[in-house]
Coordinates of C-alpha atoms in Angstrom, one line a residue:
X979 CA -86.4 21.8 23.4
X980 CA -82.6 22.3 24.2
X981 CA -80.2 21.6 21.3
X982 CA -77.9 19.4 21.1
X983 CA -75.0 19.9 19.5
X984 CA -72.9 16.7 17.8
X985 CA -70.2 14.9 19.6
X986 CA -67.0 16.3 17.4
X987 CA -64.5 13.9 17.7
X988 CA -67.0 10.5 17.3
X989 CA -68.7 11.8 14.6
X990 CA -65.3 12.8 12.9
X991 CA -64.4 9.7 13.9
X992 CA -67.2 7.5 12.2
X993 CA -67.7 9.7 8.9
X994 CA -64.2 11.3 7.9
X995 CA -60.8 9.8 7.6
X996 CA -58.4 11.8 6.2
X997 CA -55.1 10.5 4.2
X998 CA -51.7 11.2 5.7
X999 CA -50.3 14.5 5.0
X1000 CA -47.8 13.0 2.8
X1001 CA -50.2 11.2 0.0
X1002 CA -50.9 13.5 -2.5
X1003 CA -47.7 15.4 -2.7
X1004 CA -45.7 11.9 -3.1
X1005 CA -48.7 11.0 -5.9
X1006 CA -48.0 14.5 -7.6
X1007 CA -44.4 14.3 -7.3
X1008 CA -44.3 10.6 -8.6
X1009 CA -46.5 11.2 -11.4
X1010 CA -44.1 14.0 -12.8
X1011 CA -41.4 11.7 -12.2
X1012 CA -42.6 8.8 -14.2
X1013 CA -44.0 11.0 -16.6
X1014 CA -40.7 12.8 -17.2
X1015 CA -39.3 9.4 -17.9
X1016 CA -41.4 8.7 -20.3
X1017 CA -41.4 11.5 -22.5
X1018 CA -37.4 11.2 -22.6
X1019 CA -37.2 7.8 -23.6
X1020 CA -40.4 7.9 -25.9
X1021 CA -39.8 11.0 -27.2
X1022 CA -44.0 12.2 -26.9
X1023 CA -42.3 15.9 -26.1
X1024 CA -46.3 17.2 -25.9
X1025 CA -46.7 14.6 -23.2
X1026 CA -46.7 17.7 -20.7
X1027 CA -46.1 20.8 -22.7
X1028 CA -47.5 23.9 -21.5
X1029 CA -49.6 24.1 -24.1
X1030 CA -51.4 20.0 -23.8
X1031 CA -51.4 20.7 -20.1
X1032 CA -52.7 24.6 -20.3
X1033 CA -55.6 22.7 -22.5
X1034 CA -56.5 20.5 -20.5
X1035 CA -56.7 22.6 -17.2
X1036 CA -59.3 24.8 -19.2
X1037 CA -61.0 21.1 -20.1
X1038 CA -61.0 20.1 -16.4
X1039 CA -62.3 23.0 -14.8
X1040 CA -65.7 22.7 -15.9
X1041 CA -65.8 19.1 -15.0
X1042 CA -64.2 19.8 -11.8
X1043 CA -67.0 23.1 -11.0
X1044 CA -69.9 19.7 -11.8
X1045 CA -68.5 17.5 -9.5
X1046 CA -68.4 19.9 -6.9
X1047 CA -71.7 20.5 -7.0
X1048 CA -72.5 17.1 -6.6
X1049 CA -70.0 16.3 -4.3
X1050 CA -71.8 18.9 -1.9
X1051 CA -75.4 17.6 -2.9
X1052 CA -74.6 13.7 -2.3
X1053 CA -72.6 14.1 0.7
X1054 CA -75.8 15.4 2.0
X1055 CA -77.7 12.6 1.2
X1056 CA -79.5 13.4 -2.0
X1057 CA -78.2 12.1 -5.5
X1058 CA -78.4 14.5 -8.3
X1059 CA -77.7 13.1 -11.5
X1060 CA -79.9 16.3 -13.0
X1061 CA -75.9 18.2 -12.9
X1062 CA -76.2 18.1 -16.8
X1063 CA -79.3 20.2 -16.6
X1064 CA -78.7 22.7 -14.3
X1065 CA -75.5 23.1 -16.5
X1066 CA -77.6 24.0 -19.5
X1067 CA -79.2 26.5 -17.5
X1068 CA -76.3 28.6 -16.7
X1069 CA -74.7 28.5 -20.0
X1070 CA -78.1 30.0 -20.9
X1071 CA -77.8 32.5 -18.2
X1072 CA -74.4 33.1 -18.8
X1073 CA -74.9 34.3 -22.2
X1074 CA -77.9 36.3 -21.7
X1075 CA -76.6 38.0 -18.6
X1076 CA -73.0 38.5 -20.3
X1077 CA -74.3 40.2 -23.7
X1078 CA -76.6 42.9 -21.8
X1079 CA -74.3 43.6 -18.8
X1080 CA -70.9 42.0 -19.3
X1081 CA -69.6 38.8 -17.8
X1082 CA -69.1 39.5 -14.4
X1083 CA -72.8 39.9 -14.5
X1084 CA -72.5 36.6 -16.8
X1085 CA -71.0 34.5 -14.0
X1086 CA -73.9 35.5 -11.4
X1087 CA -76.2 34.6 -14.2
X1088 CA -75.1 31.0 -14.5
X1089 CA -74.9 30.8 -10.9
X1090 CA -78.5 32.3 -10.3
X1091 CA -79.9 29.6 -13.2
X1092 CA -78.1 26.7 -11.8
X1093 CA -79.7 27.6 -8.3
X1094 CA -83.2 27.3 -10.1
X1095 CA -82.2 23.7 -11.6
X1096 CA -81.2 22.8 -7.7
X1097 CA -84.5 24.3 -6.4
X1098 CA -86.2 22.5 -8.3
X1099 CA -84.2 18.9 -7.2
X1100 CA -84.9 19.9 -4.0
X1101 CA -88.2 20.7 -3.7
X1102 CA -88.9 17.3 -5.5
X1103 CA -86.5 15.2 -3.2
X1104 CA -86.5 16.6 -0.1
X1105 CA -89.8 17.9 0.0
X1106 CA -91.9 15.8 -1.9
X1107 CA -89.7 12.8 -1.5
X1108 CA -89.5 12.1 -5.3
X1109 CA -86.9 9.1 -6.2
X1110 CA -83.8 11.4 -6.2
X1111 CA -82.6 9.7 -10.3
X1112 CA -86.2 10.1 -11.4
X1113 CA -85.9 13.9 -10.5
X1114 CA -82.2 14.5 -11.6
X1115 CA -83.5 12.9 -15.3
X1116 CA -86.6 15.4 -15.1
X1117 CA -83.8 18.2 -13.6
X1118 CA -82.1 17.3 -17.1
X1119 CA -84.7 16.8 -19.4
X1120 CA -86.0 20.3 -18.2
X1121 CA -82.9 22.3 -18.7
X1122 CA -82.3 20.9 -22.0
X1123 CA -86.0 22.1 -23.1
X1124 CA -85.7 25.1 -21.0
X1125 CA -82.7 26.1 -22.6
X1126 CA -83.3 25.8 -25.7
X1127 CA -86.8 27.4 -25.7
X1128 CA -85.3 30.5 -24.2
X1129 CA -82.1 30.6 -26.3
X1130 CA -85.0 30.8 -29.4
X1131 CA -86.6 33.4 -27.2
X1132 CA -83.8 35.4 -26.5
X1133 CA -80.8 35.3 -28.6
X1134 CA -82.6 35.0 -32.3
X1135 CA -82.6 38.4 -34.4
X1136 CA -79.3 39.7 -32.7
X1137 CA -76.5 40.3 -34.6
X1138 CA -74.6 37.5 -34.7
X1139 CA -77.1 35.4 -32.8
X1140 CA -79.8 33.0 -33.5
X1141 CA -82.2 30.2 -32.6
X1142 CA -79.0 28.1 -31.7
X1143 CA -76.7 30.3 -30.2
X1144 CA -75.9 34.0 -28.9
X1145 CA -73.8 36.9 -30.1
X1146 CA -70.2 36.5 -29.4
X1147 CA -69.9 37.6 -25.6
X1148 CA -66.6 39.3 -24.0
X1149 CA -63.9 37.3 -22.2
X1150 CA -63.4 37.5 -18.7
X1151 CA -59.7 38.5 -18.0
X1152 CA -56.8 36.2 -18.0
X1153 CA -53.5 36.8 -15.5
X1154 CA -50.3 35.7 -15.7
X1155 CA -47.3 36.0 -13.5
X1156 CA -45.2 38.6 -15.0
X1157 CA -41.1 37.5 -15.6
X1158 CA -41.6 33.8 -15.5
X1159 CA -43.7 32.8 -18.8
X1160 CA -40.3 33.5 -21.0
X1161 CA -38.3 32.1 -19.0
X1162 CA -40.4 29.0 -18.0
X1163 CA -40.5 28.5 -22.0
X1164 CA -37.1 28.5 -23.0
X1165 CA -36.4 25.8 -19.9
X1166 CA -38.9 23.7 -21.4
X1167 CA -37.6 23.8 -24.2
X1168 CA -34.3 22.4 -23.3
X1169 CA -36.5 19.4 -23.3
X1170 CA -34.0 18.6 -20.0
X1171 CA -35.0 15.9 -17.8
X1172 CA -37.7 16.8 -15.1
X1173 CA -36.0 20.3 -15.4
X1174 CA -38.2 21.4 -18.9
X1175 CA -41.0 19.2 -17.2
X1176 CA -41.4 21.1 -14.0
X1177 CA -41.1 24.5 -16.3
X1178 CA -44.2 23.1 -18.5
X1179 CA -46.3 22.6 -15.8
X1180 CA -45.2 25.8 -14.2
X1181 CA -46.0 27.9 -17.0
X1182 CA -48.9 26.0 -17.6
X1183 CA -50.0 27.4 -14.1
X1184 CA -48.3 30.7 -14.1
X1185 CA -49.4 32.1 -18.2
X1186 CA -52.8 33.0 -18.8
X1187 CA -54.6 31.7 -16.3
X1188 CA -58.3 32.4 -16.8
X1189 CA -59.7 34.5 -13.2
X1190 CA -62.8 31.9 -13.0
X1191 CA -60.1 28.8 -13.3
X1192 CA -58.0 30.4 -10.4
X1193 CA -61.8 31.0 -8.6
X1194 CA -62.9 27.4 -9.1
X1195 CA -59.9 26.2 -7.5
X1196 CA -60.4 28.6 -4.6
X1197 CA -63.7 26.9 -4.4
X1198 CA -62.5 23.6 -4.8
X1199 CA -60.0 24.1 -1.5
X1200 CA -62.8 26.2 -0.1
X1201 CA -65.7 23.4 0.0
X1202 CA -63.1 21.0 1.8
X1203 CA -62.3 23.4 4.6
X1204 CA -66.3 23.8 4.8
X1205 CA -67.1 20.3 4.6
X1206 CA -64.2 19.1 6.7
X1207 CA -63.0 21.3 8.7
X1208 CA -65.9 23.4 10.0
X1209 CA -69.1 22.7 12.5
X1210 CA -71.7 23.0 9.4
X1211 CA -69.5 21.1 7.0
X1212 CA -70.1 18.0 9.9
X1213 CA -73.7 18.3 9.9
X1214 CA -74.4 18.7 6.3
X1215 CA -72.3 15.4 6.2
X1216 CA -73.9 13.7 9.0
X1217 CA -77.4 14.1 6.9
X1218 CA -75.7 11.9 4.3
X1219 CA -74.3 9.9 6.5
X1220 CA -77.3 9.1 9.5
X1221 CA -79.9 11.3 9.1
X1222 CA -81.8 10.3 11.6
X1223 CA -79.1 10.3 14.2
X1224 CA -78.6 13.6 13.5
X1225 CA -82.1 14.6 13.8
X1226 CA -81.9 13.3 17.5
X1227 CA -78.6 15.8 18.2
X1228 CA -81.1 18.6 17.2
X1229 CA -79.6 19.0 13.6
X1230 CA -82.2 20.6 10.9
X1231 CA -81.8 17.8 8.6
X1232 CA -84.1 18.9 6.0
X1233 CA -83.0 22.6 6.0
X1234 CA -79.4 21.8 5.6
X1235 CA -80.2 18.6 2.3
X1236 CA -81.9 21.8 0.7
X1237 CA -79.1 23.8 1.1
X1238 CA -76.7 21.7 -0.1
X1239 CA -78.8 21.0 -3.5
X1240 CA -78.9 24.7 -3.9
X1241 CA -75.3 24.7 -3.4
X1242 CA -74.8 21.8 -5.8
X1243 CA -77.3 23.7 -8.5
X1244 CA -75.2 26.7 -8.3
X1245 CA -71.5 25.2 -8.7
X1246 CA -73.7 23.3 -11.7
X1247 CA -74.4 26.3 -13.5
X1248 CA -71.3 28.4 -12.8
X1249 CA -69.5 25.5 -14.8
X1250 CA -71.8 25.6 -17.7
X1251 CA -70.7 29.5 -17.2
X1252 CA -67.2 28.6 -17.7
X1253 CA -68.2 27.0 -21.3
X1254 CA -69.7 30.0 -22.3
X1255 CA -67.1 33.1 -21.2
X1256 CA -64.4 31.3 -21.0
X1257 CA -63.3 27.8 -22.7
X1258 CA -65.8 29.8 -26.1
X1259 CA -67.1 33.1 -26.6
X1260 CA -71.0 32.5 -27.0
X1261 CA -73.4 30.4 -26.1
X1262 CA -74.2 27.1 -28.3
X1263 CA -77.2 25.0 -28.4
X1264 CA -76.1 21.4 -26.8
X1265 CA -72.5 23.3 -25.4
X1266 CA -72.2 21.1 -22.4
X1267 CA -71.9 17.9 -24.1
X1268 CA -72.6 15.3 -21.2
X1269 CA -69.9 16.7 -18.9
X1270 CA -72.8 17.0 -16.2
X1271 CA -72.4 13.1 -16.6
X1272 CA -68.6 13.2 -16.5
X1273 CA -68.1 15.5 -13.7
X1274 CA -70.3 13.0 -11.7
X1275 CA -67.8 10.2 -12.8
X1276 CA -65.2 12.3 -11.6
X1277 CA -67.0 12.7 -8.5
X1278 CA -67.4 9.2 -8.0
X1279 CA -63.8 8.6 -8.9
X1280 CA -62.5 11.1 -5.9
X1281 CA -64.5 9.0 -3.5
X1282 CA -67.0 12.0 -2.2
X1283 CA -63.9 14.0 -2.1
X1284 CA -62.7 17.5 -2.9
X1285 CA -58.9 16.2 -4.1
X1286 CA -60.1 13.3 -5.7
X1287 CA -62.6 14.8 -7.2
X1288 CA -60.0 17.4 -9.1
X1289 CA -57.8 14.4 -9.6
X1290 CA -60.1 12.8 -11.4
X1291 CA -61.4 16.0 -13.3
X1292 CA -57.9 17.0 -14.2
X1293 CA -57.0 12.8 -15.7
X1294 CA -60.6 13.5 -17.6
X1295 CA -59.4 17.0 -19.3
X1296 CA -56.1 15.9 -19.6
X1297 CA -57.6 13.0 -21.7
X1298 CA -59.8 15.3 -23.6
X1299 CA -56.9 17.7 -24.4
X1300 CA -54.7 14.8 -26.5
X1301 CA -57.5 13.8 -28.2
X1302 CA -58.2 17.2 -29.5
X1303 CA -54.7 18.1 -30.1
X1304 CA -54.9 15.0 -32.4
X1305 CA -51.3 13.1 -30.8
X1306 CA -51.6 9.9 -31.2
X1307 CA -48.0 9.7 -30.3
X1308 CA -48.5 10.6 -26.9
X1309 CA -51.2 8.2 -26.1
X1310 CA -48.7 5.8 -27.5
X1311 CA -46.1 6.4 -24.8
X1312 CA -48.5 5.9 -22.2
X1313 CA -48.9 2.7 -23.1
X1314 CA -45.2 1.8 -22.2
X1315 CA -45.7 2.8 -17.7
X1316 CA -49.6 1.1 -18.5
X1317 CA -47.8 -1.9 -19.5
X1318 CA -45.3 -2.0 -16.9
X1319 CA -48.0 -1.1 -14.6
X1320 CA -49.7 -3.8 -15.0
X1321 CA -47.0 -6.2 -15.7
X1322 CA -45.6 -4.9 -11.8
X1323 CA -49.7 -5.3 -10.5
X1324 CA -49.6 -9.1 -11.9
X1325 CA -46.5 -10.2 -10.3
X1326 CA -47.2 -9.0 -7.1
X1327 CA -50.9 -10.4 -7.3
X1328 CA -49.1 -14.0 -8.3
X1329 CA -46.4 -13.5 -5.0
X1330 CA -49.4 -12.3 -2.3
X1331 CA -51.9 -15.0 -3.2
X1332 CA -49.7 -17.9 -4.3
X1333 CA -52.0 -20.6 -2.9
X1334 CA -54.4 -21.3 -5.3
X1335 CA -55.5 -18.2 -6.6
X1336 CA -53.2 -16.7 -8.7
X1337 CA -55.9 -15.9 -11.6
X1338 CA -56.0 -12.4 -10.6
X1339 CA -52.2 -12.2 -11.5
X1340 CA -52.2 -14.1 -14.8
X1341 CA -54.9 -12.2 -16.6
X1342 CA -53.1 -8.9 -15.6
X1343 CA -49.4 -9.8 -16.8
X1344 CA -51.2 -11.5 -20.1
X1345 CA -53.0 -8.2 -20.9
X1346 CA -49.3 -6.1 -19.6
X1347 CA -47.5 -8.1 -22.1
X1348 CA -50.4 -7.1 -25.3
X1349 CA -50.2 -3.8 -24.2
X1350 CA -46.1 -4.2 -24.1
X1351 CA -46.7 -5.5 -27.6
X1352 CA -49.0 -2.9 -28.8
X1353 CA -46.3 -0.7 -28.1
X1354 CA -43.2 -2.0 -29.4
X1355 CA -44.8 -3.1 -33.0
X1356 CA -46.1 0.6 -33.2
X1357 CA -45.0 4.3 -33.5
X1358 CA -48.6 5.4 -32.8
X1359 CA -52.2 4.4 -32.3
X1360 CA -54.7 4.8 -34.8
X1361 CA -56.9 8.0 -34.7
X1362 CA -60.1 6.2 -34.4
X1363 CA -58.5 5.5 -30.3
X1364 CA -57.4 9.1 -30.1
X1365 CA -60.9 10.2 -30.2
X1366 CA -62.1 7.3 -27.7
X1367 CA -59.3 8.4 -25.1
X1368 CA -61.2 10.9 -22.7
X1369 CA -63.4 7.8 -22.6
X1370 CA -62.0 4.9 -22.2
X1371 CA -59.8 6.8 -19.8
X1372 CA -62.9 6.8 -17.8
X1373 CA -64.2 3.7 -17.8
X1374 CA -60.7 2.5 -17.1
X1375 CA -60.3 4.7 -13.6
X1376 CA -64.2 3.9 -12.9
X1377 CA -63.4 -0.1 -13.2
X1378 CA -59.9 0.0 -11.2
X1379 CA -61.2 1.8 -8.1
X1380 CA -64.6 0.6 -7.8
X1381 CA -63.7 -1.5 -5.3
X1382 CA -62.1 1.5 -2.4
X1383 CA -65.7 3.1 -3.2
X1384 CA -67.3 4.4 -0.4
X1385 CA -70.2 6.6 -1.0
X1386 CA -72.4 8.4 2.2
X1387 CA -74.4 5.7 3.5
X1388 CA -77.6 7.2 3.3
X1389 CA -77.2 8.8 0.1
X1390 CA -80.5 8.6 -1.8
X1391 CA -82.8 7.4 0.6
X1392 CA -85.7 9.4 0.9
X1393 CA -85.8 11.4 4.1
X1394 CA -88.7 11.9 6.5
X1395 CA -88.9 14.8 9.3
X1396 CA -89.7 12.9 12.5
X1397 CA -88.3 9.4 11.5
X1398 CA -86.1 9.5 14.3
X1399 CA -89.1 9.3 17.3

């Protein structure tokens, strides 16, 4: 039987549509615009410090590694919510690969147990044709168990190790740009408009960089070329998308879902990696704390896409990172652009549907003008919100672009060989 190969061009056509060239560096630039603004006439000087912003790139990148992997998995076709478990797996395999042969070794081992977390999603979606959530809980529920039994197995009556956690494990190496980090510093702390702000997030990018943070972004730019840019990337995507279609152009449909769950399995565990050799120094029992869960939020919020996706990881660490550094002063001055935000969104909502239906626009200048409110009668918010931010911030983002959401259209249907005759 001659193979077929797909038509490029329609089937870019139908399933990709890139952004213009111009979208995320006028988002980027904006952002540090606005946010410059802010933090001179609020005076939240940690707004975008090296330091908040260094934080929260180490906060993001594990997210960001999750999300990947599911990013590759769904726009396959197969939904893996079991990211949280294949995490557990290679923060176990981190640790126990790291303390007996260092942590280069410790990265292939949370790679190598993440791929067992995916082989196991894949044998029971695309083989078996298990519901795809009932076999990412099991995924979960099986690397939490697993994880635990072996950390009891393996780590307890080492020195400085036990039933909950390992020895302390070395660091992998951080770099830095050599010349610029003094430099950089004493610009930012001019506290100069958008001058110290472009130094703060260049030094945050430039000074002790972790090697697996510069790695996951490499991956990160990587998996778009793949998946966008490349023959294989199309017909991994075409499973997701029409799986049966693709079958009839002679496409392995099967072969390549199971791939990309393996894929997804791996990125999993190589971010529950990066909580074990580099955001700590050991493994801990219950380390990833549900950011399986988040980096799939941040999936969702990158609409099945590689620079969404690190958009939406990088607002979630950023988030985290305030609310650990304990400044409630800088959540404040957000509150000032949310409510002017908002206040803009109203407006323009009255002016566009004038005719009868100027709800929409009401409800959001009311809520501008509390959260206006909220910010003139107070210096900061209370610490009980500081801990809710990384949160709410998501819940927030999930809510407001819900409605651009377009997820593979055959994602998590179950997938029969031969369906297509």
């Amino acid at each position: 039987m001659t193979t077929i190969s797909p038509p490029q061009p329609r089937l870019r056509a139908s399933i990709a549509k890139g952004r213009p060239a111009w979208y995320w560096p006028a988002i980027i630039g904006g952002s540090i615009l606005v946010i410059a603004t802010v933090r001179v006439l609020t005076g939240a000087n940690d707004i975008d410090s090296s330091g908040a912003l260094a934080a929260a790139i180490g906060l993001a990148m594990p997210l960001a590694l999750a999300g990947l992997g599911g990013l590759w998995s769904e726009r396959a076709g197969v939904v893996n919510i079991g990211l949280e478990g294949m995490m557990i797996l290679g923060t176990w395999g981190a640790a126990f690969f790291g303390f007996h042969y260092g942590p280069w070794a410790g990265i292939l081992g949370a790679v190598l147990m993440g791929v067992v977390g995916g082989a196991i999603h894949a044998l029971a979606t695309v083989i078996f044709g298990v519901d795809h959530i009932v076999s990412g809980v099991a995924v979960n529920l099986l690397g939490a168990g697993a994880g635990a039994y072996l950390a009891v197995r393996t780590f307890t009556g080492l020195p400085g190790g036990g039933p909950t956690q390992s020895p302390p494990l070395d660091q992998l190496p951080f770099l830095s740009v050599p010349g610029l980090g003094d430099w950089l510093l004493s610009l930012e702390q001019s506290k100069t408009w958008l001058v110290a702000d472009v130094a703060g997030i260049m030094r945050a990018l430039t000074t002790n960089v972790n090697v697996l943070t510069v790695f996951a972004v490499l991956l990160l730019v990587g998996s778009w070329w793949v998946l966008w840019r490349t023959p294989f990337g199309l017909r991994l995507r075409s499973c997701g998308e029409a799986p049966q279609a693709a079958e009839t152009l002679g496409v392995n449909v099967l072969r390549l879902k199971f791939t990309a769950v393996l894929i997804s399995g791996a990125l999993a565990g190589l971010a529950g990696g990066f909580l074990v050799l580099v955001a700590s120094n050991l493994y801990r029992e219950g380390q990833t704390g549900g950011r399986g869960y988040i980096g799939l939020a941040a999936m969702i919020f990158g609409n099945w896409r590689p620079g969404g996706l690190a958009a939406g990881a990088m607002l979630f660490g950023y988030a985290d990172a305030i609310q650990l550094r304990g400044r409630g002063d800088v959540i404040h001055a957000y509150l000032l652009p949310i409510g002017l935000l908002l206040l803009a969104w109203g407006v323009w909502q009255l002016i566009r549907r004038a005719q009868g239906k100027a709800f929409a626009g009401v409800w959001r200048i009311v809520l501008a003008l509390g959260v206006l409110a909220w910010y003139a009668l107070t210096s900061e918010v209370p610490p009980e919100f500081t801990n809710m931010t990384p949160y709410v911030a998501t819940l927030m983002v999930l809510a407001f672009s819900a409605q651009r959401l377009r997820m593979p259209a055959a994602d998590g249907a179950v997938y029969r060989k031969g369906e297509a005759h």
